[in-house]
Short mmCIF file of C-alpha atoms and ligand atoms in Angstrom, two decimals:
data_model
loop_
_atom_site.label_atom_id
_atom_site.label_comp_id
_atom_site.label_asym_id
_atom_site.label_seq_id
_atom_site.Cartn_x
_atom_site.Cartn_y
_atom_site.Cartn_z
CA MET A 939 0.15 0.09 0.00
CA MET A 940 0.99 3.58 -0.98
CA LYS A 941 2.22 5.79 2.06
CA LYS A 942 1.29 9.34 1.96
CA THR A 943 3.42 12.03 3.74
CA ASP A 944 3.31 15.89 3.07
CA PHE A 945 7.30 16.04 4.16
CA LEU A 946 9.45 13.07 3.47
CA VAL A 947 13.18 13.43 5.19
CA ILE A 948 15.45 10.98 5.01
CA GLY A 949 18.01 10.44 7.82
CA SER A 950 18.23 11.82 11.11
CA GLY A 951 21.12 13.86 11.63
CA ILE A 952 21.13 17.51 12.73
CA ALA A 953 19.98 18.56 9.13
CA GLY A 954 17.20 16.38 8.81
CA LEU A 955 15.89 16.50 12.40
CA SER A 956 16.25 20.49 12.15
CA TYR A 957 14.41 20.18 8.82
CA ALA A 958 11.41 18.09 10.44
CA LEU A 959 10.58 20.11 13.53
CA ARG A 960 10.24 23.24 11.25
CA ALA A 961 7.92 21.16 8.64
CA ALA A 962 5.81 19.52 11.37
CA ALA A 963 4.57 22.90 12.20
CA VAL A 964 2.69 22.96 8.58
CA GLY A 965 2.16 18.88 7.75
CA THR A 966 2.72 15.72 8.34
CA VAL A 967 6.24 15.10 8.26
CA THR A 968 7.76 11.06 7.88
CA ILE A 969 11.30 10.76 9.00
CA VAL A 970 12.78 7.57 7.57
CA THR A 971 16.09 6.35 9.18
CA LYS A 972 18.43 3.70 8.26
CA LYS A 973 18.84 2.32 11.98
CA LYS A 974 18.27 3.97 15.46
CA ILE A 975 16.99 7.67 14.70
CA GLN A 976 19.98 8.42 16.92
CA LYS A 977 22.79 6.53 15.11
CA SER A 978 24.14 9.85 12.50
CA ASN A 979 27.29 11.18 12.02
CA THR A 980 26.22 14.22 13.77
CA ALA A 981 26.31 12.39 17.06
CA LEU A 982 29.97 11.50 16.28
CA ALA A 983 30.83 14.92 16.02
CA GLN A 984 33.21 15.83 18.63
CA GLY A 985 34.57 19.61 17.95
CA GLY A 986 31.54 21.89 17.78
CA VAL A 987 29.95 24.40 15.33
CA ALA A 988 31.84 27.55 14.09
CA ALA A 989 30.04 30.56 14.71
CA VAL A 990 30.87 34.37 15.26
CA PHE A 991 30.19 35.15 19.01
CA GLY A 992 33.56 36.45 20.30
CA GLU A 993 34.48 39.66 21.17
CA MET A 994 37.56 39.45 18.55
CA ASP A 995 35.71 38.04 16.02
CA SER A 996 33.57 39.11 12.91
CA PHE A 997 31.67 37.65 10.37
CA ASP A 998 34.17 39.19 7.79
CA LEU A 999 36.95 36.96 9.28
CA HIS A 1000 34.88 33.61 9.69
CA THR A 1001 34.49 34.75 5.85
CA GLN A 1002 37.95 35.20 4.98
CA ASP A 1003 39.19 31.44 7.03
CA THR A 1004 36.49 29.74 4.99
CA LEU A 1005 37.31 31.07 1.68
CA GLY A 1006 40.84 30.35 2.42
CA ALA A 1007 40.35 26.80 3.53
CA GLY A 1008 38.30 26.48 0.52
CA ASP A 1009 41.26 27.06 -1.95
CA GLY A 1010 39.24 29.62 -4.60
CA LEU A 1011 36.44 27.51 -5.22
CA CYS A 1012 33.31 28.59 -2.58
CA LYS A 1013 30.70 30.51 -3.38
CA GLU A 1014 31.63 33.62 -1.97
CA GLU A 1015 27.55 34.48 -1.72
CA VAL A 1016 26.74 31.24 0.29
CA VAL A 1017 29.64 31.32 2.67
CA LYS A 1018 28.53 35.00 3.70
CA MET A 1019 24.39 33.80 4.01
CA VAL A 1020 26.25 31.11 6.26
CA VAL A 1021 28.45 32.72 8.27
CA GLU A 1022 25.67 35.64 9.12
CA ASN A 1023 23.12 33.13 10.01
CA GLY A 1024 25.30 30.73 11.68
CA PRO A 1025 25.11 32.49 15.15
CA LYS A 1026 20.72 32.99 14.87
CA ARG A 1027 20.93 29.39 14.44
CA ILE A 1028 23.01 28.53 17.00
CA MET A 1029 20.99 30.45 19.84
CA GLU A 1030 17.74 28.79 18.28
CA LEU A 1031 19.52 25.34 19.41
CA ALA A 1032 20.48 26.43 23.02
CA GLY A 1033 16.95 27.98 23.33
CA GLN A 1034 15.66 24.36 22.10
CA GLY A 1035 17.88 22.72 25.48
CA ALA A 1036 21.03 22.14 23.50
CA ARG A 1037 23.26 22.45 26.60
CA PHE A 1038 27.18 24.30 25.29
CA ASN A 1039 30.17 25.00 27.39
CA MET A 1040 29.55 28.18 28.56
CA ASP A 1041 32.16 31.25 29.74
CA GLY A 1042 29.62 33.71 31.50
CA GLN A 1043 26.72 34.34 32.92
CA GLY A 1044 24.64 36.01 29.87
CA GLU A 1045 22.23 33.64 27.86
CA TYR A 1046 24.57 33.09 24.89
CA ASP A 1047 27.88 33.61 26.52
CA PHE A 1048 29.39 30.60 24.61
CA ALA A 1049 32.76 29.00 25.74
CA LEU A 1050 34.66 29.44 22.37
CA GLY A 1051 37.34 26.89 21.11
CA ARG A 1052 39.91 26.80 18.65
CA GLU A 1053 40.67 24.50 15.20
CA GLY A 1054 42.57 24.57 11.87
CA GLY A 1055 42.35 27.41 9.86
CA HIS A 1056 40.14 29.72 12.34
CA SER A 1057 42.12 33.06 13.05
CA ALA A 1058 39.59 33.62 16.01
CA LYS A 1059 38.17 31.54 18.63
CA ARG A 1060 34.63 30.57 17.27
CA ILE A 1061 34.11 26.94 17.98
CA VAL A 1062 30.61 26.47 19.97
CA PHE A 1063 31.28 23.30 21.51
CA ALA A 1064 29.74 20.88 24.53
CA GLN A 1065 32.88 19.21 25.57
CA ASP A 1066 34.09 16.73 23.40
CA LEU A 1067 30.46 15.55 22.68
CA THR A 1068 28.98 18.27 21.08
CA GLY A 1069 27.07 16.00 17.82
CA LYS A 1070 25.78 14.18 20.91
CA GLU A 1071 24.20 16.86 22.38
CA ILE A 1072 22.63 18.18 19.88
CA GLU A 1073 21.29 15.06 18.05
CA ASP A 1074 19.68 14.20 21.51
CA THR A 1075 18.35 17.63 22.10
CA LEU A 1076 16.50 17.19 18.35
CA VAL A 1077 15.39 13.52 19.06
CA ALA A 1078 13.88 14.48 22.10
CA LYS A 1079 11.84 17.28 20.17
CA VAL A 1080 10.91 15.15 17.09
CA GLU A 1081 9.99 12.20 19.34
CA ASN A 1082 7.66 14.67 21.53
CA ASN A 1083 5.82 15.81 18.29
CA GLU A 1084 2.73 14.12 16.67
CA ASN A 1085 3.30 15.44 13.02
CA ILE A 1086 6.10 13.37 12.85
CA THR A 1087 6.45 9.66 12.13
CA ILE A 1088 9.79 8.17 13.07
CA LEU A 1089 10.37 5.11 10.85
CA GLU A 1090 13.59 3.11 12.13
CA ASP A 1091 15.31 0.37 10.22
CA HIS A 1092 14.20 1.70 6.79
CA ILE A 1093 16.28 2.92 3.70
CA ALA A 1094 15.66 4.41 1.13
CA VAL A 1095 16.36 2.54 -2.24
CA ASN A 1096 15.24 5.06 -5.05
CA LEU A 1097 13.60 8.40 -5.90
CA ILE A 1098 10.38 8.57 -7.39
CA SER A 1099 9.99 10.76 -10.22
CA PHE A 1100 6.66 11.08 -12.27
CA SER A 1101 8.10 9.28 -15.34
CA SER A 1102 10.45 7.05 -13.05
CA SER A 1103 7.73 5.49 -11.17
CA VAL A 1104 6.99 3.73 -14.35
CA ARG A 1105 9.26 0.76 -13.09
CA ASN A 1106 11.42 0.69 -9.89
CA GLY A 1107 12.62 4.00 -10.77
CA LEU A 1108 15.27 2.29 -12.95
CA VAL A 1109 13.84 1.98 -16.12
CA VAL A 1110 12.76 5.92 -17.54
CA THR A 1111 11.17 6.15 -20.61
CA GLN A 1112 10.28 9.70 -20.58
CA HIS A 1113 12.73 11.71 -17.95
CA GLU A 1114 10.67 14.55 -15.66
CA ASP A 1115 12.63 16.41 -13.18
CA ILE A 1116 9.84 16.39 -10.25
CA CYS A 1117 10.83 14.04 -7.31
CA CYS A 1118 7.27 12.76 -5.58
CA GLY A 1119 8.88 10.33 -2.98
CA ALA A 1120 10.68 7.30 -2.38
CA TYR A 1121 10.72 3.56 -2.62
CA VAL A 1122 11.74 2.66 0.85
CA LEU A 1123 13.09 -1.38 2.22
CA ASN A 1124 11.66 -1.78 5.51
CA ASN A 1125 14.16 -3.58 6.89
CA LYS A 1126 11.48 -5.38 9.50
CA THR A 1127 9.83 -6.68 6.88
CA GLY A 1128 11.91 -7.10 4.06
CA LYS A 1129 9.36 -5.49 1.79
CA ILE A 1130 9.88 -2.29 -0.19
CA GLU A 1131 7.35 -0.05 0.74
CA THR A 1132 5.85 2.92 -1.79
CA PHE A 1133 6.27 6.39 0.15
CA TYR A 1134 4.30 9.86 -1.81
CA SER A 1135 5.49 12.91 -0.66
CA GLY A 1136 5.15 16.48 -1.70
CA ILE A 1137 8.73 17.53 -0.59
CA THR A 1138 11.31 14.65 -0.34
CA LEU A 1139 14.40 16.17 1.48
CA LEU A 1140 17.87 14.45 1.33
CA ALA A 1141 19.72 14.47 4.98
CA THR A 1142 21.57 11.08 4.53
CA GLY A 1143 24.80 12.35 5.40
CA GLY A 1144 28.33 11.81 3.82
CA ALA A 1145 29.97 8.52 2.03
CA SER A 1146 33.21 8.47 3.77
CA LYS A 1147 32.90 4.68 4.01
CA VAL A 1148 33.99 4.02 0.42
CA TYR A 1149 37.13 4.30 2.15
CA LEU A 1150 39.01 1.50 4.15
CA TYR A 1151 40.05 3.76 7.12
CA THR A 1152 37.15 6.83 7.96
CA SER A 1153 36.16 8.21 10.89
CA ASN A 1154 32.54 7.87 9.95
CA PRO A 1155 29.97 4.97 11.16
CA ASP A 1156 28.75 2.54 9.04
CA ILE A 1157 25.73 4.26 7.85
CA ALA A 1158 27.90 6.59 5.91
CA THR A 1159 27.07 5.00 2.27
CA GLY A 1160 26.28 8.13 0.16
CA ASP A 1161 22.39 7.09 -0.41
CA GLY A 1162 21.33 10.51 -1.00
CA ILE A 1163 24.17 11.29 -3.12
CA ALA A 1164 23.86 7.97 -5.17
CA MET A 1165 19.88 8.31 -5.24
CA ALA A 1166 19.69 11.61 -6.47
CA TYR A 1167 22.14 11.24 -8.97
CA ARG A 1168 20.66 8.50 -10.05
CA ALA A 1169 17.21 10.23 -10.33
CA GLY A 1170 18.83 12.67 -12.64
CA ALA A 1171 20.11 15.45 -10.05
CA SER A 1172 23.58 17.05 -10.51
CA VAL A 1173 26.12 15.99 -8.23
CA ALA A 1174 28.64 18.48 -7.52
CA ASN A 1175 32.65 18.46 -6.65
CA MET A 1176 32.95 14.88 -5.71
CA GLU A 1177 36.82 14.95 -5.79
CA PHE A 1178 37.30 17.01 -2.79
CA VAL A 1179 36.87 14.35 -0.13
CA GLN A 1180 38.40 15.33 3.45
CA PHE A 1181 40.72 13.35 5.46
CA HIS A 1182 41.05 13.96 9.14
CA PRO A 1183 44.56 14.17 10.23
CA THR A 1184 44.10 12.33 13.20
CA CYS A 1185 42.10 9.07 13.86
CA LEU A 1186 43.20 6.83 16.43
CA PHE A 1187 45.92 3.74 15.62
CA HIS A 1188 44.76 0.99 17.24
CA PRO A 1189 43.95 -2.30 15.97
CA GLU A 1190 40.77 -2.27 18.22
CA ALA A 1191 39.48 1.09 17.69
CA LYS A 1192 37.29 1.52 14.90
CA ASN A 1193 36.26 4.70 13.48
CA PHE A 1194 37.56 6.60 16.90
CA LEU A 1195 38.28 10.97 16.10
CA ILE A 1196 40.72 12.40 18.24
CA SER A 1197 39.25 16.00 17.81
CA GLU A 1198 40.66 18.82 15.87
CA ALA A 1199 40.07 20.28 19.26
CA VAL A 1200 42.71 18.90 21.12
CA ARG A 1201 45.18 20.41 18.31
CA GLY A 1202 43.35 23.43 19.13
CA GLU A 1203 44.06 23.26 22.86
CA GLY A 1204 47.97 23.01 22.07
CA ALA A 1205 48.53 19.04 21.08
CA LEU A 1206 51.49 18.60 19.16
CA LEU A 1207 51.88 16.32 16.36
CA ILE A 1208 55.52 14.18 16.75
CA ASP A 1209 57.08 11.68 15.23
CA GLU A 1210 57.83 8.23 16.58
CA ASN A 1211 61.27 10.01 17.64
CA GLY A 1212 59.19 12.92 19.35
CA ASN A 1213 60.34 15.39 16.60
CA ARG A 1214 57.88 17.77 15.51
CA PHE A 1215 57.26 18.20 11.71
CA MET A 1216 54.26 20.20 11.28
CA ASP A 1217 56.56 23.41 10.80
CA GLU A 1218 58.33 22.03 7.94
CA TYR A 1219 54.58 21.90 5.73
CA SER A 1220 53.11 25.53 6.98
CA LYS A 1221 53.73 28.27 8.82
CA ASP A 1222 50.50 27.78 10.89
CA GLY A 1223 52.24 24.26 11.98
CA GLU A 1224 49.67 21.87 13.92
CA LEU A 1225 46.69 24.61 13.22
CA ALA A 1226 47.09 24.41 9.42
CA CYS A 1227 44.22 23.56 7.36
CA ARG A 1228 43.25 19.90 7.70
CA ASP A 1229 44.42 19.13 3.84
CA VAL A 1230 47.76 20.65 4.62
CA VAL A 1231 47.97 18.55 7.79
CA ALA A 1232 46.62 15.41 6.53
CA ARG A 1233 48.82 15.66 3.60
CA ALA A 1234 52.16 16.49 5.43
CA ILE A 1235 51.36 12.68 8.28
CA ASP A 1236 50.95 11.13 5.03
CA ASN A 1237 54.30 12.54 3.35
CA GLU A 1238 55.97 11.56 7.15
CA LEU A 1239 54.41 8.00 7.11
CA LYS A 1240 55.73 7.17 3.30
CA LYS A 1241 59.09 8.55 4.06
CA THR A 1242 59.89 6.96 7.35
CA GLY A 1243 58.20 3.83 7.22
CA ALA A 1244 55.94 4.78 10.86
CA ALA A 1245 52.80 3.16 11.24
CA SER A 1246 51.49 6.54 12.68
CA VAL A 1247 52.27 9.51 14.09
CA PHE A 1248 51.32 10.95 17.51
CA LEU A 1249 49.56 13.67 18.85
CA ASP A 1250 51.12 14.78 22.04
CA ILE A 1251 48.86 17.13 24.79
CA SER A 1252 50.38 15.67 27.95
CA HIS A 1253 52.13 19.29 28.54
CA ARG A 1254 48.89 20.55 29.12
CA ASP A 1255 47.51 20.13 32.84
CA GLU A 1256 45.97 16.76 33.64
CA ALA A 1257 42.64 18.04 35.23
CA PHE A 1258 42.06 20.26 32.51
CA ILE A 1259 42.21 17.45 29.67
CA LYS A 1260 39.76 15.33 31.94
CA GLN A 1261 37.47 18.40 31.90
CA ARG A 1262 37.85 19.34 28.32
CA PHE A 1263 38.05 16.22 26.68
CA PRO A 1264 36.51 13.44 28.78
CA ASN A 1265 35.19 11.39 25.79
CA ILE A 1266 38.42 11.09 24.46
CA TYR A 1267 40.00 10.73 27.63
CA ALA A 1268 38.25 7.73 28.20
CA ARG A 1269 38.02 6.13 24.75
CA CYS A 1270 41.95 6.05 24.73
CA MET A 1271 42.11 4.66 28.26
CA GLU A 1272 39.90 1.86 26.95
CA TYR A 1273 43.24 1.13 24.88
CA GLY A 1274 45.73 1.66 27.51
CA ILE A 1275 46.51 5.05 26.08
CA ASP A 1276 46.68 7.79 28.96
CA MET A 1277 46.63 11.07 26.57
CA THR A 1278 47.36 12.93 30.23
CA LYS A 1279 50.89 11.57 29.97
CA ASP A 1280 51.31 9.48 26.74
CA PRO A 1281 51.20 10.65 23.29
CA ILE A 1282 48.09 9.12 21.17
CA PRO A 1283 49.12 7.06 17.77
CA VAL A 1284 47.36 9.31 14.82
CA VAL A 1285 46.59 8.72 11.19
CA PRO A 1286 44.34 10.38 8.69
CA ALA A 1287 41.26 8.84 7.47
CA ALA A 1288 38.53 9.45 5.35
CA HIS A 1289 36.45 12.46 7.23
CA TYR A 1290 34.30 14.11 5.30
CA MET A 1291 32.66 14.31 1.47
CA CYS A 1292 33.11 18.63 0.51
CA GLY A 1293 30.84 17.71 -2.87
CA GLY A 1294 27.27 16.07 -3.01
CA VAL A 1295 23.97 16.96 -4.27
CA ALA A 1296 24.12 20.03 -6.18
CA THR A 1297 21.92 22.60 -4.49
CA ASP A 1298 20.54 26.04 -4.28
CA LEU A 1299 21.31 29.35 -1.72
CA ASN A 1300 17.87 27.12 -0.23
CA GLY A 1301 19.16 23.47 -0.27
CA LYS A 1302 16.67 23.03 -3.71
CA THR A 1303 18.36 20.64 -6.18
CA ASP A 1304 18.19 20.55 -9.74
CA ILE A 1305 14.94 18.33 -9.38
CA LYS A 1306 11.46 20.02 -8.12
CA ARG A 1307 10.19 19.05 -4.74
CA LEU A 1308 13.58 17.35 -3.91
CA TYR A 1309 16.02 19.18 -1.62
CA ALA A 1310 19.30 18.34 -0.09
CA VAL A 1311 20.79 19.19 3.10
CA GLY A 1312 24.01 18.77 5.54
CA GLU A 1313 26.58 16.58 4.29
CA ALA A 1314 24.58 15.26 1.34
CA ALA A 1315 24.59 18.28 -0.34
CA CYS A 1316 27.20 20.73 -2.08
CA THR A 1317 25.87 24.09 -1.36
CA GLY A 1318 29.06 25.60 -2.45
CA LEU A 1319 30.10 26.45 1.18
CA HIS A 1320 33.15 24.21 1.44
CA GLY A 1321 34.40 25.04 -1.66
CA ALA A 1322 37.49 22.51 -2.32
CA ASN A 1323 38.23 21.64 1.55
CA ARG A 1324 35.89 22.63 4.19
CA LEU A 1325 36.91 24.67 7.41
CA ALA A 1326 36.97 22.61 10.92
CA SER A 1327 33.35 22.92 12.60
CA ASN A 1328 31.44 24.48 9.75
CA SER A 1329 29.65 21.13 8.84
CA LEU A 1330 27.12 21.74 11.37
CA LEU A 1331 26.77 24.93 10.65
CA GLU A 1332 25.83 24.32 7.28
CA ALA A 1333 23.10 21.96 8.27
CA LEU A 1334 21.86 24.02 10.60
CA VAL A 1335 21.42 27.21 8.46
CA TYR A 1336 20.76 25.07 5.45
CA SER A 1337 17.68 23.18 7.18
CA HIS A 1338 15.92 26.44 7.97
CA ASN A 1339 16.10 27.84 4.32
CA ALA A 1340 15.26 24.74 2.69
CA TYR A 1341 12.47 24.69 5.17
CA LYS A 1342 11.22 27.98 4.15
CA SER A 1343 11.60 27.70 0.40
CA SER A 1344 10.15 24.05 0.31
CA LEU A 1345 7.20 25.36 1.95
CA GLU A 1346 6.72 28.00 -0.70
CA GLU A 1347 6.93 24.78 -2.97
CA PHE A 1348 4.97 22.10 -0.96
CA LYS A 1349 2.01 24.84 -1.67
CA THR A 1350 1.92 24.91 -5.31
CA ILE A 1351 1.51 21.32 -5.27
CA GLY A 1352 -2.23 21.50 -4.95
CA SER A 1353 -4.36 18.29 -6.30
CA LYS A 1354 -0.70 16.59 -7.46
CA ILE A 1355 -0.70 15.07 -3.93
CA ASP A 1356 -3.16 12.62 -5.19
CA MET A 1357 -1.28 10.60 -7.26
CA GLU A 1358 -0.81 7.02 -7.14
CA LEU A 1359 2.12 5.45 -7.83
CA ASP A 1360 3.24 2.04 -8.72
CA PRO A 1361 4.19 -0.42 -5.99
CA TRP A 1362 7.74 -1.64 -6.38
CA ASP A 1363 8.22 -4.45 -8.76
CA GLU A 1364 9.71 -7.79 -7.29
CA THR A 1365 8.40 -10.11 -10.24
CA ASN A 1366 11.40 -12.65 -11.11
CA THR A 1367 13.77 -12.04 -8.44
CA GLN A 1368 15.05 -14.60 -5.44
CA ASP A 1369 16.54 -14.86 -2.33
CA SER A 1370 20.25 -14.69 -2.68
CA ASP A 1371 22.46 -17.65 -1.23
CA GLU A 1372 25.43 -15.64 -2.24
CA ALA A 1373 26.30 -13.04 0.00
CA ILE A 1374 29.47 -13.45 -0.55
CA VAL A 1375 29.76 -11.29 -3.49
CA VAL A 1376 28.05 -8.73 -1.48
CA SER A 1377 30.77 -8.75 1.27
CA HIS A 1378 33.74 -9.13 -1.21
CA ASN A 1379 32.37 -6.23 -3.44
CA TRP A 1380 32.13 -3.67 -0.53
CA ASP A 1381 35.56 -4.80 0.89
CA GLU A 1382 37.14 -4.58 -3.14
CA ILE A 1383 35.90 -0.65 -3.22
CA ARG A 1384 36.88 0.43 0.24
CA ARG A 1385 40.35 -1.00 -0.58
CA LEU A 1386 40.46 0.21 -3.90
CA MET A 1387 39.53 3.97 -3.01
CA TRP A 1388 42.04 4.12 -0.10
CA ASN A 1389 44.64 2.54 -2.14
CA TYR A 1390 44.05 4.59 -5.69
CA VAL A 1391 42.00 7.40 -4.94
CA GLY A 1392 43.11 8.67 -1.58
CA ILE A 1393 45.12 11.34 -0.05
CA VAL A 1394 47.51 11.87 -3.11
CA ARG A 1395 46.55 10.96 -6.36
CA SER A 1396 47.73 9.88 -9.90
CA ASP A 1397 45.88 9.22 -13.26
CA LYS A 1398 47.30 6.21 -13.64
CA ARG A 1399 46.33 5.11 -9.83
CA LEU A 1400 42.51 7.09 -10.77
CA GLN A 1401 42.46 5.02 -14.03
CA ARG A 1402 43.24 1.54 -12.78
CA ALA A 1403 40.26 2.48 -10.25
CA LYS A 1404 37.81 3.78 -13.10
CA ARG A 1405 38.56 0.04 -15.04
CA ARG A 1406 37.98 -1.93 -11.55
CA ILE A 1407 35.07 0.22 -10.36
CA GLU A 1408 33.43 -0.05 -13.71
CA ASN A 1409 33.55 -4.64 -13.56
CA ILE A 1410 32.20 -4.36 -9.91
CA GLN A 1411 29.18 -2.13 -10.74
CA GLN A 1412 28.44 -4.26 -14.02
CA GLU A 1413 28.36 -7.33 -11.30
CA ILE A 1414 26.37 -5.15 -8.83
CA ASN A 1415 23.68 -4.92 -11.60
CA GLU A 1416 23.46 -7.97 -12.47
CA TYR A 1417 23.06 -8.94 -9.03
CA TYR A 1418 20.48 -6.43 -8.31
CA TRP A 1419 18.09 -7.42 -11.07
CA ASP A 1420 17.96 -11.13 -10.21
CA PHE A 1421 17.88 -11.16 -6.63
CA THR A 1422 15.72 -9.85 -3.68
CA VAL A 1423 16.81 -6.34 -2.27
CA THR A 1424 18.61 -6.15 0.79
CA ALA A 1425 20.10 -3.36 3.15
CA ASP A 1426 23.68 -4.64 2.50
CA LEU A 1427 22.63 -4.52 -1.56
CA ILE A 1428 21.47 -1.45 -1.13
CA GLU A 1429 24.77 0.12 0.51
CA LEU A 1430 26.88 -1.46 -2.15
CA ARG A 1431 25.51 -0.06 -4.97
CA ASN A 1432 25.60 3.45 -3.40
CA LEU A 1433 28.86 2.93 -2.64
CA ALA A 1434 29.98 1.90 -5.72
CA THR A 1435 27.90 4.93 -7.27
CA VAL A 1436 29.81 6.93 -5.20
CA ALA A 1437 33.08 5.80 -5.81
CA GLU A 1438 32.66 6.29 -9.58
CA LEU A 1439 31.82 10.18 -8.71
CA ILE A 1440 34.88 10.34 -7.04
CA ILE A 1441 36.57 8.88 -9.47
CA GLN A 1442 35.39 10.44 -12.33
CA SER A 1443 35.35 14.06 -11.19
CA ALA A 1444 38.89 13.28 -9.88
CA LEU A 1445 40.10 12.32 -13.09
CA MET A 1446 38.45 15.74 -14.80
CA ARG A 1447 40.44 17.96 -12.41
CA LYS A 1448 43.53 18.70 -13.61
CA GLU A 1449 45.42 20.45 -11.47
CA SER A 1450 45.66 19.99 -7.52
CA ARG A 1451 43.54 22.27 -5.02
CA GLY A 1452 42.18 21.82 -1.66
CA LEU A 1453 41.61 18.39 -0.61
CA HIS A 1454 42.51 16.76 -4.81
CA TYR A 1455 46.46 16.47 -4.92
CA ASN A 1456 47.31 14.33 -8.07
CA ILE A 1457 51.12 14.30 -8.18
CA GLU A 1458 50.76 14.66 -11.84
CA TYR A 1459 49.25 18.22 -11.60
CA PRO A 1460 51.17 19.48 -8.20
CA ASP A 1461 50.10 23.01 -8.94
CA ARG A 1462 46.95 25.08 -8.40
CA ASP A 1463 45.51 26.26 -12.12
CA ASP A 1464 43.00 28.90 -12.11
CA VAL A 1465 42.97 29.63 -15.71
CA ASN A 1466 41.28 26.22 -16.64
CA TRP A 1467 39.75 24.60 -13.11
CA LEU A 1468 38.44 28.07 -10.88
CA LYS A 1469 35.05 26.07 -11.40
CA HIS A 1470 33.17 23.13 -10.03
CA THR A 1471 32.96 19.59 -11.34
CA ILE A 1472 29.66 19.27 -12.03
CA LEU A 1473 28.09 15.44 -12.92
CA LYS A 1474 24.88 14.99 -14.33
CA LYS A 1475 23.41 11.33 -15.68
CA ALA A 1476 22.07 11.68 -18.97
CA TYR A 1477 18.62 9.99 -20.05
C1 SIN B 2655 36.74 17.23 14.68
O1 SIN B 2655 36.12 17.35 16.02
O2 SIN B 2655 37.76 17.16 14.53
C2 SIN B 2655 35.70 17.39 13.96
C3 SIN B 2655 34.76 18.61 13.57
C4 SIN B 2655 34.65 18.36 11.80
O3 SIN B 2655 35.03 17.62 11.39
O4 SIN B 2655 34.54 19.73 11.85
#
């Protein structure tokens, strides 16, 4: 049976939940989320939200820092809009109950941290669990809102456009750029359900799981980006993958980030002999932008053959470290590392996609009634490299803008909300007895992306990756049509699409800029490449 909702929100991080709360004031909202509602990349964000609150700070400084990190590719009007709206959105969040660290008695006297690339203290934080504080606050609000239905263990398969509803959204006879919902796998029943929606919002987060080593949770498989691309939306700047310089290096520690805020509080990067090296790479030392620090570490590891470098904050007061970083301290202790005394072994890992579904200033994609916000989107804020802690900020500002714009669009839909959509067609499919195909391809994609499409790239490696991914995609497509669709298969198919988009974009850009470094074109080339890389599927 077809389910109807005014607003379909796919994803339950800061972007999706903030939007849902606003939309619930005017209509019915359905949130579909792959696991439990709290399970999102947002909940793992440690550092904080960047915004201008400090006396020594200004909108102009924050704008300049963002443009500087973005290495020529940020859209200046976007940067200004986000920076200027940031403080309002954070004050709203505090009003909703988020408890940030304070530095005074006033309602908005937030304590402010510092991170790489920022010329002033401007990171609003909740110890080293900022994302969790925000996620918990928003989850409590949506759970108590009677206009919002939360569907956990539901994973979107495909977006539905008017013409693509002919058959599973895959065989498109006449493409019309209007989205009217999604097919969604109910992972509890194994059935694919049809959702008709007035407005569909992609808030599915990033795709760093496409790399072998990542700070992201298993859910970060680029579902929104892949679905939007298949539906015909433009996808931009996928070559700009941010590698966080400092993830914990320990055989049992999966995906654990050591926040940039630790460097913001004075931690030093050292090699295994205890020598600092960042001054050889940047005048900003440990607080250079992430692309610079990640490449420096990558170079040190290749040069010395060491398995990791180290982050040392042991010169700071023990009580301060425990109070400022309780979560990081506790996790490191689980692995026998006392950060108040010992340097922490760290390596870079895939962290954030600066590219995504291309949107305008309101999060609107080039498909009608389809919006994208948060890491799934490419708004033009980050350009070629995201400034630390600008991501939660972007999600907050854009979920507000997207709500306002989508409300106007929603009002114009009128009678079309009554159309009937075809159910998912499962004819001629059977249950697979070869799950090994899926797990093998997952593994192969993540490994080849790490080895051939990582921090330092070359055309030869990218071509090799392209050939491999084409073979894998062919295999996935054959498998997809013959067998019953499962969550693993959906994610694998999306990861393969995201990998294809990253490789294709990286091959197109014949220069090095921001997060994209190709040894065959080591310089920035403003004459030919001061532009975004746009990919759009031809129908
Ligand atoms: C961190 O805490 O280092 C991550 C924050 C971010 O990615 O902006």
